[in-house]
Short mmCIF file of N, CA and C in Angstrom, two decimals:
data_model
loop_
_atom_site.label_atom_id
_atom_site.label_comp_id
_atom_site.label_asym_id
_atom_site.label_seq_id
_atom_site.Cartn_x
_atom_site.Cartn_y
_atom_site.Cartn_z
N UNK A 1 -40.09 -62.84 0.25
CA UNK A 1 -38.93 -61.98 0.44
C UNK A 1 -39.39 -60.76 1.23
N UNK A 2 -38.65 -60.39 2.07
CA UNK A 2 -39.09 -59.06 3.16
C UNK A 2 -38.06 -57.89 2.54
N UNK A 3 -38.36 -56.57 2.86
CA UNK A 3 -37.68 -55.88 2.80
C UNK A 3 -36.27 -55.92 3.89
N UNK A 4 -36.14 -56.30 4.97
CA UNK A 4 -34.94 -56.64 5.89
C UNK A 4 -33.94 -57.91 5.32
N UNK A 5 -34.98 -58.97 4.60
CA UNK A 5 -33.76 -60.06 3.88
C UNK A 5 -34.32 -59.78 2.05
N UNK A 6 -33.48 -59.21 1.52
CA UNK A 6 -34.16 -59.40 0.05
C UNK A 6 -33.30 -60.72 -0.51
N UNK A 7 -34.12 -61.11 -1.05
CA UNK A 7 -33.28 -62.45 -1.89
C UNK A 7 -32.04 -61.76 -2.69
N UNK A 8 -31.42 -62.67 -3.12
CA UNK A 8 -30.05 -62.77 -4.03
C UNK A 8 -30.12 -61.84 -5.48
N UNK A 9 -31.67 -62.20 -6.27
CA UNK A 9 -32.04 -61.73 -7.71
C UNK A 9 -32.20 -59.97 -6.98
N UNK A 10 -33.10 -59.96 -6.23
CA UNK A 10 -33.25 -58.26 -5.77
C UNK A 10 -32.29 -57.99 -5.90
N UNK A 11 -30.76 -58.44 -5.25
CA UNK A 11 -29.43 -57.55 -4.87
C UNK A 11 -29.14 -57.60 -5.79
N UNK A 12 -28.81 -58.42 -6.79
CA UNK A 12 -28.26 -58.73 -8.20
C UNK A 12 -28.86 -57.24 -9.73
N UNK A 13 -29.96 -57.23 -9.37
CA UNK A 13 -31.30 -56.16 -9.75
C UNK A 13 -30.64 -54.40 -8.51
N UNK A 14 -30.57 -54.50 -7.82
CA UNK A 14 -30.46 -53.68 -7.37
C UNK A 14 -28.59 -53.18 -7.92
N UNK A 15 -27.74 -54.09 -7.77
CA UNK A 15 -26.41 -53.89 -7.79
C UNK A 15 -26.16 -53.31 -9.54
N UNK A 16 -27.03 -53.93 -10.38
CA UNK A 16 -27.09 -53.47 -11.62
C UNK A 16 -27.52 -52.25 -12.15
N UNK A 17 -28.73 -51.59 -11.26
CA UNK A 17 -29.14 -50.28 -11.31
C UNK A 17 -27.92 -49.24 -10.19
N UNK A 18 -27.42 -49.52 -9.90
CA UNK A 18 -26.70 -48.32 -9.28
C UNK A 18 -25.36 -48.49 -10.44
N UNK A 19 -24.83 -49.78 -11.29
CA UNK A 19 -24.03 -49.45 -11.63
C UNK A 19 -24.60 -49.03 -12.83
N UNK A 20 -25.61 -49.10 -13.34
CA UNK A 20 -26.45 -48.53 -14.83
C UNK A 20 -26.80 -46.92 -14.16
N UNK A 21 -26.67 -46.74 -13.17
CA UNK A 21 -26.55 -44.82 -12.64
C UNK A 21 -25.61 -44.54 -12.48
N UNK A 22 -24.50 -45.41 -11.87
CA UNK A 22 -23.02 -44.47 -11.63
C UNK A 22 -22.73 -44.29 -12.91
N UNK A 23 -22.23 -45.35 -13.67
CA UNK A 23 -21.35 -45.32 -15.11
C UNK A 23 -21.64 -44.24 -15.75
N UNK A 24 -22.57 -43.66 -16.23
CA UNK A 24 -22.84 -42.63 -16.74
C UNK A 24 -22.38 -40.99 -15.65
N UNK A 25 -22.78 -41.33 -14.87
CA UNK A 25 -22.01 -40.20 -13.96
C UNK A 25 -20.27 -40.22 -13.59
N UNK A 26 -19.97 -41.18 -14.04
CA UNK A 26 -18.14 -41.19 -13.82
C UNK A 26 -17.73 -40.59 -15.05
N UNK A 27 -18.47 -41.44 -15.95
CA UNK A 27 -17.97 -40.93 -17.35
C UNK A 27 -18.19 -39.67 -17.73
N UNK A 28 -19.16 -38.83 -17.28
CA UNK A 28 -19.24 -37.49 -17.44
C UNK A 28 -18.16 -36.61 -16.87
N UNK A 29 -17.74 -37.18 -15.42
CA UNK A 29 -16.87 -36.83 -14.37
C UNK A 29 -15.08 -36.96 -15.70
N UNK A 30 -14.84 -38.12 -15.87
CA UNK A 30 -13.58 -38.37 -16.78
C UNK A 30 -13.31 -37.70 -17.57
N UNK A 31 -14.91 -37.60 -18.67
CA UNK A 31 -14.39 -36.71 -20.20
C UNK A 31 -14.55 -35.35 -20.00
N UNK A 32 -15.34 -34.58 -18.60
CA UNK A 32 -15.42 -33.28 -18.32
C UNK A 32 -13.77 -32.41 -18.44
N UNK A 33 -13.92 -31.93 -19.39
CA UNK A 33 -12.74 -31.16 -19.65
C UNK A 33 -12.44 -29.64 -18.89
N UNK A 34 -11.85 -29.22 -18.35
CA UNK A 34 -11.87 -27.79 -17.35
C UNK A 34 -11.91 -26.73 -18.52
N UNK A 35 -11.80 -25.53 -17.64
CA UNK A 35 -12.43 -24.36 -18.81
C UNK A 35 -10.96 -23.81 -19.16
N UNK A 36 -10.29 -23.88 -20.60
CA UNK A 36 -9.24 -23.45 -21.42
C UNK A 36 -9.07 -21.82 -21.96
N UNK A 37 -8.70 -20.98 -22.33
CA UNK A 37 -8.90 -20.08 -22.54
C UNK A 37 -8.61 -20.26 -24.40
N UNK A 38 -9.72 -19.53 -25.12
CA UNK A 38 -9.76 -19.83 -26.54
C UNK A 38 -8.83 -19.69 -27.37
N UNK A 39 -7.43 -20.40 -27.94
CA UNK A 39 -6.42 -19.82 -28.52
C UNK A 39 -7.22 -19.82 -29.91
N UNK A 40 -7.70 -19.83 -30.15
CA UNK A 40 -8.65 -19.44 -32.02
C UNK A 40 -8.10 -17.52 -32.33
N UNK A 41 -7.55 -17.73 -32.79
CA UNK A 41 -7.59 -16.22 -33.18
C UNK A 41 -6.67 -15.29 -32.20
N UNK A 42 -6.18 -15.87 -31.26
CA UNK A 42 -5.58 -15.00 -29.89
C UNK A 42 -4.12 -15.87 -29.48
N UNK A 43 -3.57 -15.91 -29.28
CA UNK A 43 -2.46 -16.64 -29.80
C UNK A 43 -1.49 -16.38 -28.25
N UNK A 44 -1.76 -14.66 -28.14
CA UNK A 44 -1.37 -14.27 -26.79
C UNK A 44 -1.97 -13.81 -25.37
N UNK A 45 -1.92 -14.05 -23.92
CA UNK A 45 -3.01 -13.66 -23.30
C UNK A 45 -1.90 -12.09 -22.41
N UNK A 46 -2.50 -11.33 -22.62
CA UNK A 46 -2.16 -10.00 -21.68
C UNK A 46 -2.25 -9.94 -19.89
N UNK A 47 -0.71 -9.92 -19.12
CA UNK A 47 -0.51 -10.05 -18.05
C UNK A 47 -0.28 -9.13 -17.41
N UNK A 48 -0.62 -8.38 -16.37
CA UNK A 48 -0.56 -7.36 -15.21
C UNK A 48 -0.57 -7.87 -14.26
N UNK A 49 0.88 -6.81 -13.98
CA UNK A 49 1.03 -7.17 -12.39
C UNK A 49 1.25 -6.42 -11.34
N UNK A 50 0.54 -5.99 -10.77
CA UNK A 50 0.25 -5.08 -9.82
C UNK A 50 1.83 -4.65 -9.17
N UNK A 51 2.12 -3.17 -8.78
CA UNK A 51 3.93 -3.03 -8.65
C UNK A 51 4.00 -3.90 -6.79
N UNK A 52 4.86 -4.45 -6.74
CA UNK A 52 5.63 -5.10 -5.81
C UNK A 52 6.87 -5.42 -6.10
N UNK A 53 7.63 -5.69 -4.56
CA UNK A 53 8.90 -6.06 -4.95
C UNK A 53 8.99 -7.52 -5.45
N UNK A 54 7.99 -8.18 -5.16
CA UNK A 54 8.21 -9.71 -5.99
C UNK A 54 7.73 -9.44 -7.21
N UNK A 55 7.49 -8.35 -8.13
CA UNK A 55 7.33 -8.39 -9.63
C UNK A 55 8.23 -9.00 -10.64
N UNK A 56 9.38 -8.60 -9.87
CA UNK A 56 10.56 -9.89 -10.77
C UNK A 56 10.45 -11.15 -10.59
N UNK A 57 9.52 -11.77 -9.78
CA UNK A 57 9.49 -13.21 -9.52
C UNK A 57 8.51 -13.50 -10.11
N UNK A 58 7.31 -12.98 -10.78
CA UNK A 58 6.17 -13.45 -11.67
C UNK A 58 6.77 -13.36 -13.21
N UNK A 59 7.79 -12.06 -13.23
CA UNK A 59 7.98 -11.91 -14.58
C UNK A 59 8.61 -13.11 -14.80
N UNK A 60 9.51 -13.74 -14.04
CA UNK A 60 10.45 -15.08 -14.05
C UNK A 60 9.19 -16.54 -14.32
N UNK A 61 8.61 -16.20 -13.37
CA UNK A 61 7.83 -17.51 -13.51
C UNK A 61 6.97 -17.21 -14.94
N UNK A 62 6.38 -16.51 -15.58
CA UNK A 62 5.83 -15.96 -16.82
C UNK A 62 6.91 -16.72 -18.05
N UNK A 63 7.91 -16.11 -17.89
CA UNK A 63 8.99 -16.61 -18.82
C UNK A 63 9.05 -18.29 -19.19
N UNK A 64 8.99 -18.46 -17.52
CA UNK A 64 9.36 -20.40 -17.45
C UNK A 64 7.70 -20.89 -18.47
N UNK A 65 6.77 -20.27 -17.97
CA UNK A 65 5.38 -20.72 -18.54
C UNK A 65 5.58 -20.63 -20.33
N UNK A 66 6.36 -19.59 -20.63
CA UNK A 66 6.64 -19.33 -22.26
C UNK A 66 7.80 -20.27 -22.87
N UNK A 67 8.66 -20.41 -21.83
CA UNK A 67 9.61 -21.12 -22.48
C UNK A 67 9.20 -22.53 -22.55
N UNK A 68 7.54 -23.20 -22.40
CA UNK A 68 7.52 -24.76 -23.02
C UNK A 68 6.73 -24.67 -23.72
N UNK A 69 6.78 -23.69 -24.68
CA UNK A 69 6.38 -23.89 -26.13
C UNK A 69 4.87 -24.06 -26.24
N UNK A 70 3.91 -23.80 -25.32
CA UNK A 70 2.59 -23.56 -25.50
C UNK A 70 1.94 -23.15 -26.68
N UNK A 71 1.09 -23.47 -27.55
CA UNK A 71 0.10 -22.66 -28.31
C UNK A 71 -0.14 -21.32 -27.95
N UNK A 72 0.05 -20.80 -26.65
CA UNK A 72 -0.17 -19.23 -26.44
C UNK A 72 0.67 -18.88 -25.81
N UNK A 73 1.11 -17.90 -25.54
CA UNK A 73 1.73 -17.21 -24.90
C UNK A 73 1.84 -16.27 -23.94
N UNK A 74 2.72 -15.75 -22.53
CA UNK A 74 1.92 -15.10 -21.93
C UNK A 74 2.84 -13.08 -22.50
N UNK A 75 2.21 -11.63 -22.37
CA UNK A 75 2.80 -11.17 -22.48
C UNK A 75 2.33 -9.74 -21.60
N UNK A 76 3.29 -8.93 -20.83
CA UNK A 76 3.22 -8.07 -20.35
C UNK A 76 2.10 -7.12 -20.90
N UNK A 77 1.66 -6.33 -19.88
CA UNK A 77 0.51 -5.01 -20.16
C UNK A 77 0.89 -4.11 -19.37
N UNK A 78 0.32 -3.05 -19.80
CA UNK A 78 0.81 -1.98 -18.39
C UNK A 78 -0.33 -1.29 -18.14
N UNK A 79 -1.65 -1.91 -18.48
CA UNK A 79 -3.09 -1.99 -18.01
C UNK A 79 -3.73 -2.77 -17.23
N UNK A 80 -4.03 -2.31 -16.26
CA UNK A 80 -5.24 -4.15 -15.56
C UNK A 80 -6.37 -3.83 -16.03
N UNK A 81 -7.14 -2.45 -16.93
CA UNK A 81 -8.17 -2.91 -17.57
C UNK A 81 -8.27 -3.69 -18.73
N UNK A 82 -7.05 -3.54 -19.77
CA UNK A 82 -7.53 -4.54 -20.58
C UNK A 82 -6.67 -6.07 -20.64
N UNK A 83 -6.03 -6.53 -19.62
CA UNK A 83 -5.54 -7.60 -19.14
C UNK A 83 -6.23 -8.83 -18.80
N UNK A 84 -6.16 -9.94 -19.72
CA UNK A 84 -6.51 -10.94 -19.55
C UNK A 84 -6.15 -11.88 -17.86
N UNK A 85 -4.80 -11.91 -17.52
CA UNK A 85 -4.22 -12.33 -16.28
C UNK A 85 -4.02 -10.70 -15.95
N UNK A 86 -4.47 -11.15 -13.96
CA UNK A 86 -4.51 -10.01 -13.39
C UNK A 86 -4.03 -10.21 -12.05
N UNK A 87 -2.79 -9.92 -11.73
CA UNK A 87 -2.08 -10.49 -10.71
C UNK A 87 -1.86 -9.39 -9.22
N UNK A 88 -2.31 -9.69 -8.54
CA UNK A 88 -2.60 -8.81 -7.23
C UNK A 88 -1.82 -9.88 -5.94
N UNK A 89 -1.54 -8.12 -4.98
CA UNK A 89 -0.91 -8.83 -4.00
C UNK A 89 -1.54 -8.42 -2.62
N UNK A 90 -1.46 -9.59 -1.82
CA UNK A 90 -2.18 -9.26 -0.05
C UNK A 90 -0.89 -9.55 1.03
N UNK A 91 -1.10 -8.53 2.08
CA UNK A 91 -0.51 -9.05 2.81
C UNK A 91 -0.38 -11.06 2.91
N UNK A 92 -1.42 -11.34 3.64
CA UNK A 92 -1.21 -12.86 3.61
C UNK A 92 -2.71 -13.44 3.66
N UNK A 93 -2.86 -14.36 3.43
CA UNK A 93 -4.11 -15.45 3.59
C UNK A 93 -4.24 -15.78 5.23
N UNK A 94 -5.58 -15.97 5.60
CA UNK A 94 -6.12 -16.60 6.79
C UNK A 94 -6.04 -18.13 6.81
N UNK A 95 -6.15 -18.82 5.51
CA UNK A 95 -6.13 -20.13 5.37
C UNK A 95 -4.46 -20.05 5.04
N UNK A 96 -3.97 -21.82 5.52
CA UNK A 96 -2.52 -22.08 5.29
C UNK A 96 -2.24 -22.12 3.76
N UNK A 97 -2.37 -21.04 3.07
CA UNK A 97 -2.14 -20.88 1.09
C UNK A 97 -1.18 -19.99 0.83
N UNK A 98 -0.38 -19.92 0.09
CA UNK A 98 0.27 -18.48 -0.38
C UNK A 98 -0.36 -17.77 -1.70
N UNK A 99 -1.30 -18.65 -2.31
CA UNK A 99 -1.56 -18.28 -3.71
C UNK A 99 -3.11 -18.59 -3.96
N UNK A 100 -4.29 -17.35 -4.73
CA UNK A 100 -4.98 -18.36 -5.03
C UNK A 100 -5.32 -17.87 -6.45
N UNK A 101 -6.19 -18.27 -7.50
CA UNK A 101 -6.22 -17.72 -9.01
C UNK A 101 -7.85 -18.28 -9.18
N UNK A 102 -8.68 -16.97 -9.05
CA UNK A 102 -10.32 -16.88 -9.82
C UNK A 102 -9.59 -17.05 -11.42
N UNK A 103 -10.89 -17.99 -11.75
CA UNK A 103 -10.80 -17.74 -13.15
C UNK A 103 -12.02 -17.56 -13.78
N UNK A 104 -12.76 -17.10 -14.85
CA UNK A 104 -13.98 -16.71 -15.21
C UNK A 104 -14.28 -17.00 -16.31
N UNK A 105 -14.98 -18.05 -16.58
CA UNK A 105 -15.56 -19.02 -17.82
C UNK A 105 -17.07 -18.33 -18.58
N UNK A 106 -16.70 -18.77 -19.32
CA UNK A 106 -18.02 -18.41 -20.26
C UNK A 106 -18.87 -19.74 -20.52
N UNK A 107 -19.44 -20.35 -19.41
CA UNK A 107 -20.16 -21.55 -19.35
C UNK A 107 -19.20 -22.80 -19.19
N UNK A 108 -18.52 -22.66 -18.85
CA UNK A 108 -16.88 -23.64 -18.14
C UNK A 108 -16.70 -24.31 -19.29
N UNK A 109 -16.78 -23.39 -20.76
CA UNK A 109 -15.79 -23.78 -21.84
C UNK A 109 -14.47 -23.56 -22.05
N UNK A 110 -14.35 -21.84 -21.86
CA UNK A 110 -13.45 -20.98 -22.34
C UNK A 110 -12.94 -19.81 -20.93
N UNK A 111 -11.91 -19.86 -20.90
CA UNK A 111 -11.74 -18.51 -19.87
C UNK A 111 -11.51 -17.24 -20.34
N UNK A 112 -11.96 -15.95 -19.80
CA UNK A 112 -12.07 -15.19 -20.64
C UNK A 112 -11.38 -14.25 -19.34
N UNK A 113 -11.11 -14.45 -18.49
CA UNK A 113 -10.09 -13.39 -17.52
C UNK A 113 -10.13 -14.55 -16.10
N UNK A 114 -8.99 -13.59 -15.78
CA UNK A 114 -8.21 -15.14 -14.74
C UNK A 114 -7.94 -13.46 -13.23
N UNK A 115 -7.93 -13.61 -12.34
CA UNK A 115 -7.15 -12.73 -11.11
C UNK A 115 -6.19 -13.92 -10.20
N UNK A 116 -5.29 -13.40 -10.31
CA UNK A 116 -4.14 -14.54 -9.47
C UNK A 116 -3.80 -13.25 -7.99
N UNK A 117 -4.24 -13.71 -7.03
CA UNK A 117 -3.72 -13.10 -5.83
C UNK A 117 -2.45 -13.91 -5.10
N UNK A 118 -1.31 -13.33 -5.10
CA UNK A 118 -0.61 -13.76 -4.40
C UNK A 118 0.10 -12.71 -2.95
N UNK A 119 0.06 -13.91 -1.83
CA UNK A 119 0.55 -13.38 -0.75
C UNK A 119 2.16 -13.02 -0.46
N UNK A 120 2.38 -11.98 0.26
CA UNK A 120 3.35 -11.65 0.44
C UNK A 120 4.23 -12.35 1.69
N UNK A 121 3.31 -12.97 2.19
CA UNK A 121 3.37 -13.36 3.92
C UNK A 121 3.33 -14.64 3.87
N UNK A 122 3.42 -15.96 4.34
CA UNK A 122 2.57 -17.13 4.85
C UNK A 122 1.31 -17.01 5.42
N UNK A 123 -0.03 -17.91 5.86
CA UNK A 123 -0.07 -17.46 6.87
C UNK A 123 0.08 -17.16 7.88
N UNK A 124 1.43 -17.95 8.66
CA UNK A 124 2.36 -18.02 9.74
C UNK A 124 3.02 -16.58 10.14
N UNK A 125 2.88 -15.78 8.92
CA UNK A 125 3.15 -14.12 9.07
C UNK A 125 4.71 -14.04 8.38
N UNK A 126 5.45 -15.52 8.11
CA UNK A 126 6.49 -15.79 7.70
C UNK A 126 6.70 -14.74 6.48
N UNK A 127 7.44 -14.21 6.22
CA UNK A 127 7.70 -13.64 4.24
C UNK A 127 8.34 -14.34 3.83
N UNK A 128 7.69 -14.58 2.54
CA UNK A 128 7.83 -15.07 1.53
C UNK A 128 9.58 -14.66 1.15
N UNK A 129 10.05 -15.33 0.54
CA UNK A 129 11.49 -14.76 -0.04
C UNK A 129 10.85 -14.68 -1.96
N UNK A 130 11.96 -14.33 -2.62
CA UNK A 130 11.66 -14.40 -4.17
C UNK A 130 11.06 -15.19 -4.42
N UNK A 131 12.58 -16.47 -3.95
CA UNK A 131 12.06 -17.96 -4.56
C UNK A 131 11.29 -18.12 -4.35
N UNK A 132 10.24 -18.29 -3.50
CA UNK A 132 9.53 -18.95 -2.94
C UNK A 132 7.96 -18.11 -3.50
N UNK A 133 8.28 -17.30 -4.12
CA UNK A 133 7.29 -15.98 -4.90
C UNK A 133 7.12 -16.64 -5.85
N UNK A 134 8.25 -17.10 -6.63
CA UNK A 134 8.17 -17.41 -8.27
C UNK A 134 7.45 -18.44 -8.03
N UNK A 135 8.02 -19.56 -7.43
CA UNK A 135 7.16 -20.99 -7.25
C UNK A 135 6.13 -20.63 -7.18
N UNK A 136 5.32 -20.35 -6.33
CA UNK A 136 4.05 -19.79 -6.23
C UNK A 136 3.13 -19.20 -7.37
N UNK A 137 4.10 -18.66 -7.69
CA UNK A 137 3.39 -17.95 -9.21
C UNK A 137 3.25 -18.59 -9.98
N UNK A 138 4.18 -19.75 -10.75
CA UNK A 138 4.58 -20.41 -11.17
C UNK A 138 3.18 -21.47 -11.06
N UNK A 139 2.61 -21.81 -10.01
CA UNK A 139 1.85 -22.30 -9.79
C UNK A 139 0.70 -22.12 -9.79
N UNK A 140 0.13 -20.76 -9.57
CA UNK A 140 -1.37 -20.23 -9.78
C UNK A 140 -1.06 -19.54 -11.47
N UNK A 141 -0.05 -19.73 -12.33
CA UNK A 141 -0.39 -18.93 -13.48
C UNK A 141 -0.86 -20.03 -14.38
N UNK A 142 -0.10 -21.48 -13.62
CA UNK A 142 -0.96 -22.43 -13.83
C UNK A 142 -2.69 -23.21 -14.46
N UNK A 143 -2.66 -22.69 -12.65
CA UNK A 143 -4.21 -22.56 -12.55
C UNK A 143 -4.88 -21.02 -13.41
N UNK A 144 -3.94 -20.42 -13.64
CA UNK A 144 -4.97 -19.56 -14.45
C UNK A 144 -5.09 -19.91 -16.11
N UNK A 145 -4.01 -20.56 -16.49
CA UNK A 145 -4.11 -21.14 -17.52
C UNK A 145 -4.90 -22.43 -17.95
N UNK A 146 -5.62 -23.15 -16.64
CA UNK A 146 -6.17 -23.95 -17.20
C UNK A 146 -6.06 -25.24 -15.85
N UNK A 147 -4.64 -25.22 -15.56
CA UNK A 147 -4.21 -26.57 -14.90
C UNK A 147 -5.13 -26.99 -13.80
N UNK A 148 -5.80 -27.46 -13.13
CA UNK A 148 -5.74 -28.15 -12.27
C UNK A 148 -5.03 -29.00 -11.13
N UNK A 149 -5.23 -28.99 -9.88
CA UNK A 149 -4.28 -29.92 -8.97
C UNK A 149 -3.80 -31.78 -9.55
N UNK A 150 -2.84 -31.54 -9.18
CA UNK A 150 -2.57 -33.26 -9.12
C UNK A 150 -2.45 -33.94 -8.16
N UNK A 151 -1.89 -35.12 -8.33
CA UNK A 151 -1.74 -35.88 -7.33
C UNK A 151 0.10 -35.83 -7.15
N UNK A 152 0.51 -35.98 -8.19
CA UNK A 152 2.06 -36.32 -8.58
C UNK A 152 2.44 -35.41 -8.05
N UNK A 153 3.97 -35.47 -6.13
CA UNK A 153 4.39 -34.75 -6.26
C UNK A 153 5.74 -33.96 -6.57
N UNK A 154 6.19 -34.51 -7.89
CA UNK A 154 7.11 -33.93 -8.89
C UNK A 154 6.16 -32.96 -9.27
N UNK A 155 5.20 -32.55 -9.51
CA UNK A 155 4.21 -31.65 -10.80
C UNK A 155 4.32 -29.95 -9.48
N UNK A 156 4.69 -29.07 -10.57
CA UNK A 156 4.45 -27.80 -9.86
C UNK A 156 3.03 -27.85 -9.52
N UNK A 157 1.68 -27.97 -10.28
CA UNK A 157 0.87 -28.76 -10.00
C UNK A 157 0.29 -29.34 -8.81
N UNK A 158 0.98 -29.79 -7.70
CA UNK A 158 0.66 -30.51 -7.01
C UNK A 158 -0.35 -29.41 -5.62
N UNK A 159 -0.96 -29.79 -5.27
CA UNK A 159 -1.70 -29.00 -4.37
C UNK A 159 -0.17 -28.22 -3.21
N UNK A 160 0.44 -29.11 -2.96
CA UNK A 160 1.33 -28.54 -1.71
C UNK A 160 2.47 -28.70 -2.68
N UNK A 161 2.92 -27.75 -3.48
CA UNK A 161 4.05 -27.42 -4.35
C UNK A 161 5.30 -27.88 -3.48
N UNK A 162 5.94 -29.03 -4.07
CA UNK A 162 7.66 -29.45 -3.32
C UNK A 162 8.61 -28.94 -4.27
N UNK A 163 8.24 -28.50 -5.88
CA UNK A 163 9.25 -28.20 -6.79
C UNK A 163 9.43 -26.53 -7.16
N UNK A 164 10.70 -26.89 -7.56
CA UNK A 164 10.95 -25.45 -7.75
C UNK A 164 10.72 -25.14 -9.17
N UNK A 165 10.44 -26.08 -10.37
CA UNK A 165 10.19 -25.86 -11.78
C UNK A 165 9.26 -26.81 -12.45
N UNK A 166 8.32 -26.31 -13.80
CA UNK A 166 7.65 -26.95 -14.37
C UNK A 166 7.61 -28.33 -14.94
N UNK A 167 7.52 -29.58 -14.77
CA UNK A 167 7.77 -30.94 -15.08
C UNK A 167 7.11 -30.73 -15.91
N UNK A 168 7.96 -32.13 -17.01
CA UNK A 168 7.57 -32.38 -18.27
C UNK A 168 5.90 -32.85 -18.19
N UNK A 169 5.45 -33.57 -16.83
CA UNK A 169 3.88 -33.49 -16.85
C UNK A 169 3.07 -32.53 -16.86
N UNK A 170 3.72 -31.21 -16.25
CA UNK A 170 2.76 -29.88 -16.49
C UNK A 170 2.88 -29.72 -17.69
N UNK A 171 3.90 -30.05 -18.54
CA UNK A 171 4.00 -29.10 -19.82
C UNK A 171 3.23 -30.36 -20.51
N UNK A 172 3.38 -31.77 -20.56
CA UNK A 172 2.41 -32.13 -21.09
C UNK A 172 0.58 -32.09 -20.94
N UNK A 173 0.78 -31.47 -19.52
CA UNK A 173 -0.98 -31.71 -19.13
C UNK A 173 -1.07 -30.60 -19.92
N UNK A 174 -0.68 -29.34 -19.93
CA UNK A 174 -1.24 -27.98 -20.62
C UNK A 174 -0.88 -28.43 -21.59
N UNK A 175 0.10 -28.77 -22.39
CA UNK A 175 -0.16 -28.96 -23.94
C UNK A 175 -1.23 -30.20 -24.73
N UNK A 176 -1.58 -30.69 -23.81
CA UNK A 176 -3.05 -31.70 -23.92
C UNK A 176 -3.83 -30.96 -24.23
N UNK A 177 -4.33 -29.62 -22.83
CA UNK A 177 -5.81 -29.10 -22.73
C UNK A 177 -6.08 -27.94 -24.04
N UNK A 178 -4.60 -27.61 -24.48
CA UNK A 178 -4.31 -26.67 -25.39
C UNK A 178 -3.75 -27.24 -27.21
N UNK A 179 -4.35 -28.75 -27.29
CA UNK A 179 -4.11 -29.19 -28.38
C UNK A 179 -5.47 -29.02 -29.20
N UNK A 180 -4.79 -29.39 -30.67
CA UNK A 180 -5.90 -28.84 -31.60
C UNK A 180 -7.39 -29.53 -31.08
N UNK A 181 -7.46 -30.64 -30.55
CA UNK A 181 -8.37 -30.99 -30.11
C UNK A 181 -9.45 -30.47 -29.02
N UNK A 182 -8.62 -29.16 -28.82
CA UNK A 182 -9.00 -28.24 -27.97
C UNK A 182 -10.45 -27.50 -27.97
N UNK A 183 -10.39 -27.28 -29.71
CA UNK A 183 -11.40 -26.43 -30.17
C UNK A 183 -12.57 -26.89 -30.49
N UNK A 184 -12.64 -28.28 -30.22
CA UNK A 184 -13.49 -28.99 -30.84
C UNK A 184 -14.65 -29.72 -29.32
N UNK A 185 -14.31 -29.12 -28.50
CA UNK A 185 -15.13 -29.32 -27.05
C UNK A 185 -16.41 -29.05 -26.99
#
């Protein structure tokens, strides 16, 4: 057998060791859970939002996030030092985004403060209207809560947002990452 033709048993031997290396690396990839913020003891997370005229469009999208019955809740501050969500505004992004949300883990268990920047602009220089504020928000308070992109695009969720409100899959994906099984990661 040469290294240019290996027999049949080599490939057979070889095809078995890459899948005896992947499997263990997918499966880490599957059960890897994203970083949650600890509802043990905290029940509510503290939100600031920097003054703009789209402040009524976060407080709106805030509300929609409370009204599906989450384990936590989100609730106004009139501090950004001691504010868990910390919501800031830019003219606009260089990349085609309106929204983006740092979040800050304590070893990508637990989140322990989130900054949601949202743009006022497109990057097209377009402005934003309300609607189109809340969605947005709606969508990185998301990601500050935990969510991740999808694929599905019904899901506010979805990398290129088409909806204007939270699907029963967002409210089930966050009430997954935020079930009692939560604490036990």
């Amino acid at each position: 057998e040469s290294p240019v033709n290996p027999s049949a048993r080599t490939l057979r031997k070889l095809a078995s060791l890459a899948v005896l290396l992947t499997v263990p690396a997918l499966m880490g990839a599957i059960e890897e859970k994203p970083p949650i913020w600890n509802v043990v003891g905290k029940r509510s997370l503290r939100v600031w939002v920097q003054q703009s005229q789209h402040r009524d469009a976060v407080r709106r999208a805030v509300g929609e996030w409370n009204a599906q019955v989450l384990p936590l809740r989100l609730r106004f501050g009139p501090d950004s030092s001691d504010a868990d969500i910390r919501v800031y505004w830019i003219d606009k992004f260089e990349e085609p985004i309106s929204g983006r949300t740092t979040a800050l883990d304590e070893g990508g268990r637990y989140i322990v403060k989130a900054d949601v920047i949202l743009a006022m602009k497109h990057s097209d220089s377009r402005i934003l209207n309300s609607e189109e504020m809340r969605v947005i928000a709606l969508h990185e308070l998301g990601h500050a809560l935990g969510l991740e992109h999808v694929a599905d695009s019904t899901s506010v969720m979805a990398a290129r947002v088409r909806v204007r409100r939270i699907s029963s899959g967002d409210r089930k994906r966050a009430m997954q990452l935020y079930s009692a099984n939560a604490d036990k990661r």
